[in-house]
Amino acid sequence: MNQRPLWGSVLLYLCAALVVIVSVYPFLYTVTTSLKTGTALFSTSLLPTNPTLHNYVTLFQGKQPFGTQLGNSVMVATTTVVLSMLMAVTAAYALGRIAFKGKGLLLLAILAVSMFPQVAVLSGMFELMQALGLYNRTLGLVVPYTVFTLPFTVWMLTTFMRQLPKELEEAAIMDGCGPLRIIFQVFMPLLAPALVSTGLLAFIGAWNEFMFALTFVSDDFNRTVPVGISMISGATAYEIPWGSIMAASVIVTVPLVALVLVFQKKIVSGLTAGAIKG
């Protein structure tokens, strides 16, 4: 009688350990490789025998402006999230709380836009960037990033907005609150978990985006980190600087891991709130 639960627990822990190993090992390998130089990069040992920060120092002292590109990514991703969330929360209020004809069709259209692959709109987006004078400008990337981020954030926040108590909105209207005041003073505190989880996913998408950043920006000083990592070169044309690439990957990954760890409770609350009705 007691053997089946025991075997079930053992199997559960084995599966959990397998998931952790598969998930964590690539990042662990990246960290340890970033601490190796020279022939040690070709060693089969996972842990470096003589760890060094040479690769990290080289990144910021080399000919490539990695520090500037890192700042560009922070600026573009943060601006994209702020603009997307401001527009998404107002759109979600209209789609989730106001009844009007064609609302279902509009929601389907928003969902359909989010399904378009980037390459399908690349040429049209390039023409738009040229017409707006945003080509080769770092902040210009906010436009295509917001275009692809907004449908996702609107769809997610609409789901959460529908679940807020109707009585709370009616009480605010009786007190003389307008739509904007209801959104930002009444609903926003209740939407905090949803805003954090949705905003973090939007930030990760903008932070990791590669195709638009490669196509719409040609100056190294205006590029973002994902493109910057792909442009890291060695001392000669035949050298692949694995140590520097791994160090750059660690630097790019650490902020995302830190954000998830800091906001993990709100992320879990936001994701689970969307599955609970009432």
PDB file of C-alpha atoms in Angstrom:
ATOM      1  CA  MET A   1       0.000   0.000   0.000  1.00  0.00           C
ATOM      2  CA  ASN A   2       2.806   2.411   0.853  1.00  0.00           C
ATOM      3  CA  GLN A   3       5.085   1.420  -2.044  1.00  0.00           C
ATOM      4  CA  ARG A   4       3.009   3.074  -4.792  1.00  0.00           C
ATOM      5  CA  PRO A   5       3.025   6.559  -3.217  1.00  0.00           C
ATOM      6  CA  LEU A   6       6.750   6.119  -2.501  1.00  0.00           C
ATOM      7  CA  TRP A   7       7.521   5.194  -6.108  1.00  0.00           C
ATOM      8  CA  GLY A   8       5.311   8.038  -7.249  1.00  0.00           C
ATOM      9  CA  SER A   9       7.244  10.500  -5.124  1.00  0.00           C
ATOM     10  CA  VAL A  10      10.578   9.136  -6.348  1.00  0.00           C
ATOM     11  CA  LEU A  11       9.438   9.426  -9.965  1.00  0.00           C
ATOM     12  CA  LEU A  12       8.219  12.987  -9.349  1.00  0.00           C
ATOM     13  CA  TYR A  13      11.545  14.049  -7.842  1.00  0.00           C
ATOM     14  CA  LEU A  14      13.481  12.372 -10.655  1.00  0.00           C
ATOM     15  CA  CYS A  15      11.416  14.224 -13.251  1.00  0.00           C
ATOM     16  CA  ALA A  16      11.867  17.492 -11.364  1.00  0.00           C
ATOM     17  CA  ALA A  17      15.632  16.922 -11.154  1.00  0.00           C
ATOM     18  CA  LEU A  18      15.761  16.161 -14.889  1.00  0.00           C
ATOM     19  CA  VAL A  19      13.908  19.393 -15.694  1.00  0.00           C
ATOM     20  CA  VAL A  20      16.263  21.392 -13.459  1.00  0.00           C
ATOM     21  CA  ILE A  21      19.364  19.841 -15.041  1.00  0.00           C
ATOM     22  CA  VAL A  22      18.141  20.420 -18.594  1.00  0.00           C
ATOM     23  CA  SER A  23      17.154  24.011 -17.753  1.00  0.00           C
ATOM     24  CA  VAL A  24      20.130  25.056 -15.639  1.00  0.00           C
ATOM     25  CA  TYR A  25      23.007  23.182 -17.314  1.00  0.00           C
ATOM     26  CA  PRO A  26      23.250  25.417 -20.450  1.00  0.00           C
ATOM     27  CA  PHE A  27      23.493  28.532 -18.278  1.00  0.00           C
ATOM     28  CA  LEU A  28      26.010  26.829 -15.955  1.00  0.00           C
ATOM     29  CA  TYR A  29      28.083  25.840 -18.979  1.00  0.00           C
ATOM     30  CA  THR A  30      27.927  29.423 -20.262  1.00  0.00           C
ATOM     31  CA  VAL A  31      29.106  30.822 -16.914  1.00  0.00           C
ATOM     32  CA  THR A  32      32.011  28.380 -16.545  1.00  0.00           C
ATOM     33  CA  THR A  33      33.114  28.847 -20.164  1.00  0.00           C
ATOM     34  CA  SER A  34      33.103  32.625 -19.724  1.00  0.00           C
ATOM     35  CA  LEU A  35      35.707  32.162 -16.973  1.00  0.00           C
ATOM     36  CA  LYS A  36      38.120  30.296 -19.274  1.00  0.00           C
ATOM     37  CA  THR A  37      40.700  31.632 -21.716  1.00  0.00           C
ATOM     38  CA  GLY A  38      43.117  30.211 -24.269  1.00  0.00           C
ATOM     39  CA  THR A  39      43.376  26.442 -24.539  1.00  0.00           C
ATOM     40  CA  ALA A  40      41.229  26.002 -21.415  1.00  0.00           C
ATOM     41  CA  LEU A  41      38.188  26.732 -23.605  1.00  0.00           C
ATOM     42  CA  PHE A  42      38.687  23.333 -25.256  1.00  0.00           C
ATOM     43  CA  SER A  43      38.943  21.457 -21.979  1.00  0.00           C
ATOM     44  CA  THR A  44      36.331  18.779 -21.278  1.00  0.00           C
ATOM     45  CA  SER A  45      36.208  19.798 -17.612  1.00  0.00           C
ATOM     46  CA  LEU A  46      33.106  21.771 -16.681  1.00  0.00           C
ATOM     47  CA  LEU A  47      34.741  23.744 -13.885  1.00  0.00           C
ATOM     48  CA  PRO A  48      37.627  26.035 -14.899  1.00  0.00           C
ATOM     49  CA  THR A  49      40.985  25.240 -13.297  1.00  0.00           C
ATOM     50  CA  ASN A  50      42.134  28.869 -13.368  1.00  0.00           C
ATOM     51  CA  PRO A  51      39.013  31.047 -13.473  1.00  0.00           C
ATOM     52  CA  THR A  52      39.497  34.584 -14.725  1.00  0.00           C
ATOM     53  CA  LEU A  53      37.383  37.633 -15.553  1.00  0.00           C
ATOM     54  CA  HIS A  54      39.499  38.450 -18.604  1.00  0.00           C
ATOM     55  CA  ASN A  55      36.611  37.864 -21.026  1.00  0.00           C
ATOM     56  CA  TYR A  56      34.342  40.270 -19.142  1.00  0.00           C
ATOM     57  CA  VAL A  57      37.020  42.967 -19.026  1.00  0.00           C
ATOM     58  CA  THR A  58      37.742  42.527 -22.737  1.00  0.00           C
ATOM     59  CA  LEU A  59      34.087  43.073 -23.601  1.00  0.00           C
ATOM     60  CA  PHE A  60      34.096  46.593 -22.193  1.00  0.00           C
ATOM     61  CA  GLN A  61      37.639  47.480 -23.294  1.00  0.00           C
ATOM     62  CA  GLY A  62      37.526  46.095 -26.829  1.00  0.00           C
ATOM     63  CA  LYS A  63      36.802  47.905 -30.078  1.00  0.00           C
ATOM     64  CA  GLN A  64      33.119  46.981 -29.944  1.00  0.00           C
ATOM     65  CA  PRO A  65      30.906  49.324 -27.816  1.00  0.00           C
ATOM     66  CA  PHE A  66      29.328  46.540 -25.765  1.00  0.00           C
ATOM     67  CA  GLY A  67      28.532  48.822 -22.806  1.00  0.00           C
ATOM     68  CA  THR A  68      26.715  51.280 -25.084  1.00  0.00           C
ATOM     69  CA  GLN A  69      24.768  48.439 -26.689  1.00  0.00           C
ATOM     70  CA  LEU A  70      23.790  47.157 -23.265  1.00  0.00           C
ATOM     71  CA  GLY A  71      22.429  50.581 -22.368  1.00  0.00           C
ATOM     72  CA  ASN A  72      20.578  50.717 -25.699  1.00  0.00           C
ATOM     73  CA  SER A  73      18.828  47.431 -24.912  1.00  0.00           C
ATOM     74  CA  VAL A  74      17.785  48.658 -21.475  1.00  0.00           C
ATOM     75  CA  MET A  75      16.432  51.906 -22.920  1.00  0.00           C
ATOM     76  CA  VAL A  76      14.556  50.300 -25.822  1.00  0.00           C
ATOM     77  CA  ALA A  77      13.073  47.415 -23.810  1.00  0.00           C
ATOM     78  CA  THR A  78      11.981  49.688 -20.943  1.00  0.00           C
ATOM     79  CA  THR A  79      10.408  52.263 -23.269  1.00  0.00           C
ATOM     80  CA  THR A  80       8.612  49.524 -25.198  1.00  0.00           C
ATOM     81  CA  VAL A  81       7.147  48.032 -22.034  1.00  0.00           C
ATOM     82  CA  VAL A  82       6.004  51.409 -20.659  1.00  0.00           C
ATOM     83  CA  LEU A  83       4.297  52.430 -23.910  1.00  0.00           C
ATOM     84  CA  SER A  84       2.775  48.991 -24.466  1.00  0.00           C
ATOM     85  CA  MET A  85       1.395  48.745 -20.936  1.00  0.00           C
ATOM     86  CA  LEU A  86      -0.074  52.271 -20.981  1.00  0.00           C
ATOM     87  CA  MET A  87      -1.885  51.634 -24.256  1.00  0.00           C
ATOM     88  CA  ALA A  88      -2.784  48.052 -23.381  1.00  0.00           C
ATOM     89  CA  VAL A  89      -4.394  48.842 -20.031  1.00  0.00           C
ATOM     90  CA  THR A  90      -6.707  51.467 -21.581  1.00  0.00           C
ATOM     91  CA  ALA A  91      -7.545  49.180 -24.512  1.00  0.00           C
ATOM     92  CA  ALA A  92      -8.143  46.282 -22.114  1.00  0.00           C
ATOM     93  CA  TYR A  93     -10.597  48.436 -20.132  1.00  0.00           C
ATOM     94  CA  ALA A  94     -12.594  49.166 -23.282  1.00  0.00           C
ATOM     95  CA  LEU A  95     -12.531  45.555 -24.475  1.00  0.00           C
ATOM     96  CA  GLY A  96     -13.117  43.978 -21.077  1.00  0.00           C
ATOM     97  CA  ARG A  97     -15.604  46.351 -19.412  1.00  0.00           C
ATOM     98  CA  ILE A  98     -17.539  48.138 -22.182  1.00  0.00           C
ATOM     99  CA  ALA A  99     -20.107  46.387 -24.378  1.00  0.00           C
ATOM    100  CA  PHE A 100     -20.109  47.436 -28.041  1.00  0.00           C
ATOM    101  CA  LYS A 101     -20.746  45.816 -31.406  1.00  0.00           C
ATOM    102  CA  GLY A 102     -17.837  44.039 -33.012  1.00  0.00           C
ATOM    103  CA  LYS A 103     -15.877  43.587 -29.784  1.00  0.00           C
ATOM    104  CA  GLY A 104     -15.357  39.880 -30.372  1.00  0.00           C
ATOM    105  CA  LEU A 105     -14.232  40.492 -33.951  1.00  0.00           C
ATOM    106  CA  LEU A 106     -11.805  43.169 -32.754  1.00  0.00           C
ATOM    107  CA  LEU A 107     -10.305  40.799 -30.205  1.00  0.00           C
ATOM    108  CA  LEU A 108      -9.842  38.156 -32.902  1.00  0.00           C
ATOM    109  CA  ALA A 109      -8.158  40.743 -35.127  1.00  0.00           C
ATOM    110  CA  ILE A 110      -5.774  41.667 -32.293  1.00  0.00           C
ATOM    111  CA  LEU A 111      -4.962  37.998 -31.763  1.00  0.00           C
ATOM    112  CA  ALA A 112      -4.425  37.512 -35.499  1.00  0.00           C
ATOM    113  CA  VAL A 113      -1.941  40.398 -35.621  1.00  0.00           C
ATOM    114  CA  SER A 114       0.150  38.762 -32.897  1.00  0.00           C
ATOM    115  CA  MET A 115       0.401  35.606 -35.027  1.00  0.00           C
ATOM    116  CA  PHE A 116       2.101  37.342 -37.958  1.00  0.00           C
ATOM    117  CA  PRO A 117       5.755  36.289 -38.303  1.00  0.00           C
ATOM    118  CA  GLN A 118       8.255  39.128 -38.221  1.00  0.00           C
ATOM    119  CA  VAL A 119       9.676  38.316 -41.629  1.00  0.00           C
ATOM    120  CA  ALA A 120       6.225  38.725 -43.214  1.00  0.00           C
ATOM    121  CA  VAL A 121       6.085  42.433 -42.320  1.00  0.00           C
ATOM    122  CA  LEU A 122       9.797  43.183 -42.491  1.00  0.00           C
ATOM    123  CA  SER A 123       9.742  44.994 -45.847  1.00  0.00           C
ATOM    124  CA  GLY A 124       6.671  47.066 -44.976  1.00  0.00           C
ATOM    125  CA  MET A 125       8.082  47.930 -41.567  1.00  0.00           C
ATOM    126  CA  PHE A 126      11.357  48.959 -43.211  1.00  0.00           C
ATOM    127  CA  GLU A 127       9.490  51.395 -45.469  1.00  0.00           C
ATOM    128  CA  LEU A 128       7.649  52.778 -42.444  1.00  0.00           C
ATOM    129  CA  MET A 129      10.891  53.302 -40.519  1.00  0.00           C
ATOM    130  CA  GLN A 130      12.398  55.092 -43.506  1.00  0.00           C
ATOM    131  CA  ALA A 131       9.316  57.312 -43.938  1.00  0.00           C
ATOM    132  CA  LEU A 132       9.327  58.283 -40.250  1.00  0.00           C
ATOM    133  CA  GLY A 133      13.036  59.026 -40.289  1.00  0.00           C
ATOM    134  CA  LEU A 134      13.711  56.387 -37.635  1.00  0.00           C
ATOM    135  CA  TYR A 135      16.134  54.201 -39.568  1.00  0.00           C
ATOM    136  CA  ASN A 136      19.450  53.691 -37.753  1.00  0.00           C
ATOM    137  CA  ARG A 137      18.054  55.299 -34.588  1.00  0.00           C
ATOM    138  CA  THR A 138      18.043  53.321 -31.365  1.00  0.00           C
ATOM    139  CA  LEU A 139      14.721  54.677 -30.104  1.00  0.00           C
ATOM    140  CA  GLY A 140      13.227  53.964 -33.525  1.00  0.00           C
ATOM    141  CA  LEU A 141      13.194  50.272 -32.569  1.00  0.00           C
ATOM    142  CA  VAL A 142      10.449  51.085 -30.069  1.00  0.00           C
ATOM    143  CA  VAL A 143       7.972  51.403 -32.962  1.00  0.00           C
ATOM    144  CA  PRO A 144       8.253  47.839 -34.371  1.00  0.00           C
ATOM    145  CA  TYR A 145       8.726  46.389 -30.892  1.00  0.00           C
ATOM    146  CA  THR A 146       5.528  48.053 -29.661  1.00  0.00           C
ATOM    147  CA  VAL A 147       3.621  46.937 -32.760  1.00  0.00           C
ATOM    148  CA  PHE A 148       4.398  43.303 -31.979  1.00  0.00           C
ATOM    149  CA  THR A 149       4.174  43.597 -28.195  1.00  0.00           C
ATOM    150  CA  LEU A 150       0.865  45.479 -27.967  1.00  0.00           C
ATOM    151  CA  PRO A 151      -1.481  42.700 -29.248  1.00  0.00           C
ATOM    152  CA  PHE A 152      -0.103  40.262 -26.677  1.00  0.00           C
ATOM    153  CA  THR A 153      -0.365  42.715 -23.783  1.00  0.00           C
ATOM    154  CA  VAL A 154      -3.892  43.805 -24.788  1.00  0.00           C
ATOM    155  CA  TRP A 155      -5.087  40.217 -25.012  1.00  0.00           C
ATOM    156  CA  MET A 156      -3.556  39.277 -21.663  1.00  0.00           C
ATOM    157  CA  LEU A 157      -4.809  42.327 -19.749  1.00  0.00           C
ATOM    158  CA  THR A 158      -8.308  42.042 -21.246  1.00  0.00           C
ATOM    159  CA  THR A 159      -8.607  38.605 -19.660  1.00  0.00           C
ATOM    160  CA  PHE A 160      -7.671  40.003 -16.246  1.00  0.00           C
ATOM    161  CA  MET A 161      -9.809  43.123 -16.663  1.00  0.00           C
ATOM    162  CA  ARG A 162     -12.945  41.052 -17.233  1.00  0.00           C
ATOM    163  CA  GLN A 163     -12.550  39.375 -13.845  1.00  0.00           C
ATOM    164  CA  LEU A 164     -12.559  42.551 -11.751  1.00  0.00           C
ATOM    165  CA  PRO A 165     -15.754  43.042  -9.687  1.00  0.00           C
ATOM    166  CA  LYS A 166     -18.397  45.060 -11.511  1.00  0.00           C
ATOM    167  CA  GLU A 167     -19.610  46.500  -8.190  1.00  0.00           C
ATOM    168  CA  LEU A 168     -16.247  48.187  -7.687  1.00  0.00           C
ATOM    169  CA  GLU A 169     -16.572  50.011 -10.994  1.00  0.00           C
ATOM    170  CA  GLU A 170     -20.175  51.008 -10.266  1.00  0.00           C
ATOM    171  CA  ALA A 171     -19.175  52.421  -6.875  1.00  0.00           C
ATOM    172  CA  ALA A 172     -16.406  54.457  -8.504  1.00  0.00           C
ATOM    173  CA  ILE A 173     -18.849  55.843 -11.077  1.00  0.00           C
ATOM    174  CA  MET A 174     -21.261  56.813  -8.295  1.00  0.00           C
ATOM    175  CA  ASP A 175     -18.391  58.732  -6.662  1.00  0.00           C
ATOM    176  CA  GLY A 176     -17.908  60.707  -9.882  1.00  0.00           C
ATOM    177  CA  CYS A 177     -14.861  58.904 -11.255  1.00  0.00           C
ATOM    178  CA  GLY A 178     -14.253  59.043 -14.987  1.00  0.00           C
ATOM    179  CA  PRO A 179     -12.833  56.170 -17.091  1.00  0.00           C
ATOM    180  CA  LEU A 180      -9.182  57.228 -16.683  1.00  0.00           C
ATOM    181  CA  ARG A 181      -9.522  57.624 -12.940  1.00  0.00           C
ATOM    182  CA  ILE A 182     -11.206  54.229 -12.680  1.00  0.00           C
ATOM    183  CA  ILE A 183      -8.386  52.633 -14.675  1.00  0.00           C
ATOM    184  CA  PHE A 184      -5.407  54.210 -12.943  1.00  0.00           C
ATOM    185  CA  GLN A 185      -6.667  54.703  -9.379  1.00  0.00           C
ATOM    186  CA  VAL A 186      -9.178  51.886  -8.870  1.00  0.00           C
ATOM    187  CA  PHE A 187      -8.177  49.038 -11.177  1.00  0.00           C
ATOM    188  CA  MET A 188      -4.406  49.458 -11.390  1.00  0.00           C
ATOM    189  CA  PRO A 189      -3.681  48.309  -7.802  1.00  0.00           C
ATOM    190  CA  LEU A 190      -5.803  45.209  -8.415  1.00  0.00           C
ATOM    191  CA  LEU A 191      -4.061  44.547 -11.725  1.00  0.00           C
ATOM    192  CA  ALA A 192      -0.552  44.731 -10.236  1.00  0.00           C
ATOM    193  CA  PRO A 193       0.209  40.964 -10.532  1.00  0.00           C
ATOM    194  CA  ALA A 194      -1.120  40.907 -14.099  1.00  0.00           C
ATOM    195  CA  LEU A 195       0.835  44.018 -15.029  1.00  0.00           C
ATOM    196  CA  VAL A 196       4.069  42.581 -13.607  1.00  0.00           C
ATOM    197  CA  SER A 197       3.758  39.199 -15.337  1.00  0.00           C
ATOM    198  CA  THR A 198       2.634  40.701 -18.661  1.00  0.00           C
ATOM    199  CA  GLY A 199       5.206  43.498 -18.511  1.00  0.00           C
ATOM    200  CA  LEU A 200       8.012  41.059 -17.744  1.00  0.00           C
ATOM    201  CA  LEU A 201       7.115  38.859 -20.708  1.00  0.00           C
ATOM    202  CA  ALA A 202       6.979  41.960 -22.920  1.00  0.00           C
ATOM    203  CA  PHE A 203      10.378  43.074 -21.576  1.00  0.00           C
ATOM    204  CA  ILE A 204      11.933  39.686 -22.313  1.00  0.00           C
ATOM    205  CA  GLY A 205      10.554  39.772 -25.858  1.00  0.00           C
ATOM    206  CA  ALA A 206      11.948  43.258 -26.524  1.00  0.00           C
ATOM    207  CA  TRP A 207      15.246  42.446 -24.777  1.00  0.00           C
ATOM    208  CA  ASN A 208      15.890  39.336 -26.899  1.00  0.00           C
ATOM    209  CA  GLU A 209      14.600  40.644 -30.261  1.00  0.00           C
ATOM    210  CA  PHE A 210      17.141  40.238 -33.044  1.00  0.00           C
ATOM    211  CA  MET A 211      15.698  40.575 -36.561  1.00  0.00           C
ATOM    212  CA  PHE A 212      14.350  44.134 -36.348  1.00  0.00           C
ATOM    213  CA  ALA A 213      17.418  45.323 -34.456  1.00  0.00           C
ATOM    214  CA  LEU A 214      19.686  43.871 -37.143  1.00  0.00           C
ATOM    215  CA  THR A 215      17.631  45.253 -40.047  1.00  0.00           C
ATOM    216  CA  PHE A 216      16.733  48.744 -38.854  1.00  0.00           C
ATOM    217  CA  VAL A 217      20.029  49.753 -37.195  1.00  0.00           C
ATOM    218  CA  SER A 218      23.370  49.725 -39.019  1.00  0.00           C
ATOM    219  CA  ASP A 219      25.616  51.701 -36.644  1.00  0.00           C
ATOM    220  CA  ASP A 220      27.402  49.658 -33.972  1.00  0.00           C
ATOM    221  CA  PHE A 221      26.867  52.385 -31.370  1.00  0.00           C
ATOM    222  CA  ASN A 222      23.081  52.329 -31.939  1.00  0.00           C
ATOM    223  CA  ARG A 223      22.643  48.569 -31.932  1.00  0.00           C
ATOM    224  CA  THR A 224      21.214  46.479 -29.115  1.00  0.00           C
ATOM    225  CA  VAL A 225      22.925  43.661 -27.232  1.00  0.00           C
ATOM    226  CA  PRO A 226      21.578  40.611 -29.184  1.00  0.00           C
ATOM    227  CA  VAL A 227      22.981  42.024 -32.432  1.00  0.00           C
ATOM    228  CA  GLY A 228      26.136  43.142 -30.618  1.00  0.00           C
ATOM    229  CA  ILE A 229      26.830  39.597 -29.440  1.00  0.00           C
ATOM    230  CA  SER A 230      26.508  38.273 -32.997  1.00  0.00           C
ATOM    231  CA  MET A 231      29.074  40.870 -34.123  1.00  0.00           C
ATOM    232  CA  ILE A 232      31.759  39.945 -31.585  1.00  0.00           C
ATOM    233  CA  SER A 233      34.875  39.016 -33.520  1.00  0.00           C
ATOM    234  CA  GLY A 234      38.258  37.553 -32.635  1.00  0.00           C
ATOM    235  CA  ALA A 235      41.759  38.801 -33.232  1.00  0.00           C
ATOM    236  CA  THR A 236      41.739  37.217 -36.709  1.00  0.00           C
ATOM    237  CA  ALA A 237      39.055  36.194 -39.191  1.00  0.00           C
ATOM    238  CA  TYR A 238      39.643  32.542 -38.274  1.00  0.00           C
ATOM    239  CA  GLU A 239      39.201  32.935 -34.515  1.00  0.00           C
ATOM    240  CA  ILE A 240      35.847  32.474 -32.806  1.00  0.00           C
ATOM    241  CA  PRO A 241      35.979  34.241 -29.410  1.00  0.00           C
ATOM    242  CA  TRP A 242      33.926  31.744 -27.443  1.00  0.00           C
ATOM    243  CA  GLY A 243      35.003  33.201 -24.098  1.00  0.00           C
ATOM    244  CA  SER A 244      33.839  36.715 -24.948  1.00  0.00           C
ATOM    245  CA  ILE A 245      30.595  35.443 -26.472  1.00  0.00           C
ATOM    246  CA  MET A 246      29.842  33.404 -23.361  1.00  0.00           C
ATOM    247  CA  ALA A 247      30.674  36.355 -21.091  1.00  0.00           C
ATOM    248  CA  ALA A 248      28.326  38.595 -23.087  1.00  0.00           C
ATOM    249  CA  SER A 249      25.591  35.937 -22.891  1.00  0.00           C
ATOM    250  CA  VAL A 250      25.934  35.793 -19.095  1.00  0.00           C
ATOM    251  CA  ILE A 251      25.711  39.585 -18.805  1.00  0.00           C
ATOM    252  CA  VAL A 252      22.580  39.622 -20.975  1.00  0.00           C
ATOM    253  CA  THR A 253      20.913  36.746 -19.111  1.00  0.00           C
ATOM    254  CA  VAL A 254      21.572  37.865 -15.522  1.00  0.00           C
ATOM    255  CA  PRO A 255      19.156  40.877 -15.592  1.00  0.00           C
ATOM    256  CA  LEU A 256      16.299  38.649 -16.773  1.00  0.00           C
ATOM    257  CA  VAL A 257      17.007  36.068 -14.070  1.00  0.00           C
ATOM    258  CA  ALA A 258      17.180  38.828 -11.457  1.00  0.00           C
ATOM    259  CA  LEU A 259      13.834  40.301 -12.581  1.00  0.00           C
ATOM    260  CA  VAL A 260      12.146  36.901 -12.376  1.00  0.00           C
ATOM    261  CA  LEU A 261      13.557  36.260  -8.892  1.00  0.00           C
ATOM    262  CA  VAL A 262      12.503  39.695  -7.624  1.00  0.00           C
ATOM    263  CA  PHE A 263       8.958  39.531  -9.006  1.00  0.00           C
ATOM    264  CA  GLN A 264       8.385  35.774  -8.811  1.00  0.00           C
ATOM    265  CA  LYS A 265       5.504  36.044  -6.303  1.00  0.00           C
ATOM    266  CA  LYS A 266       3.633  38.591  -8.418  1.00  0.00           C
ATOM    267  CA  ILE A 267       4.340  36.573 -11.558  1.00  0.00           C
ATOM    268  CA  VAL A 268       2.807  33.444 -10.027  1.00  0.00           C
ATOM    269  CA  SER A 269      -0.146  35.478  -8.705  1.00  0.00           C
ATOM    270  CA  GLY A 270      -0.698  37.042 -12.113  1.00  0.00           C
ATOM    271  CA  LEU A 271      -0.507  33.787 -14.039  1.00  0.00           C
ATOM    272  CA  THR A 272      -2.798  31.932 -11.639  1.00  0.00           C
ATOM    273  CA  ALA A 273      -5.276  34.814 -11.405  1.00  0.00           C
ATOM    274  CA  GLY A 274      -5.968  34.512 -15.098  1.00  0.00           C
ATOM    275  CA  ALA A 275      -7.097  30.937 -14.606  1.00  0.00           C
ATOM    276  CA  ILE A 276      -9.550  31.667 -11.781  1.00  0.00           C
ATOM    277  CA  LYS A 277     -12.996  32.965 -12.549  1.00  0.00           C
ATOM    278  CA  GLY A 278     -15.013  35.061 -10.162  1.00  0.00           C
TER     279      GLY A 278
END
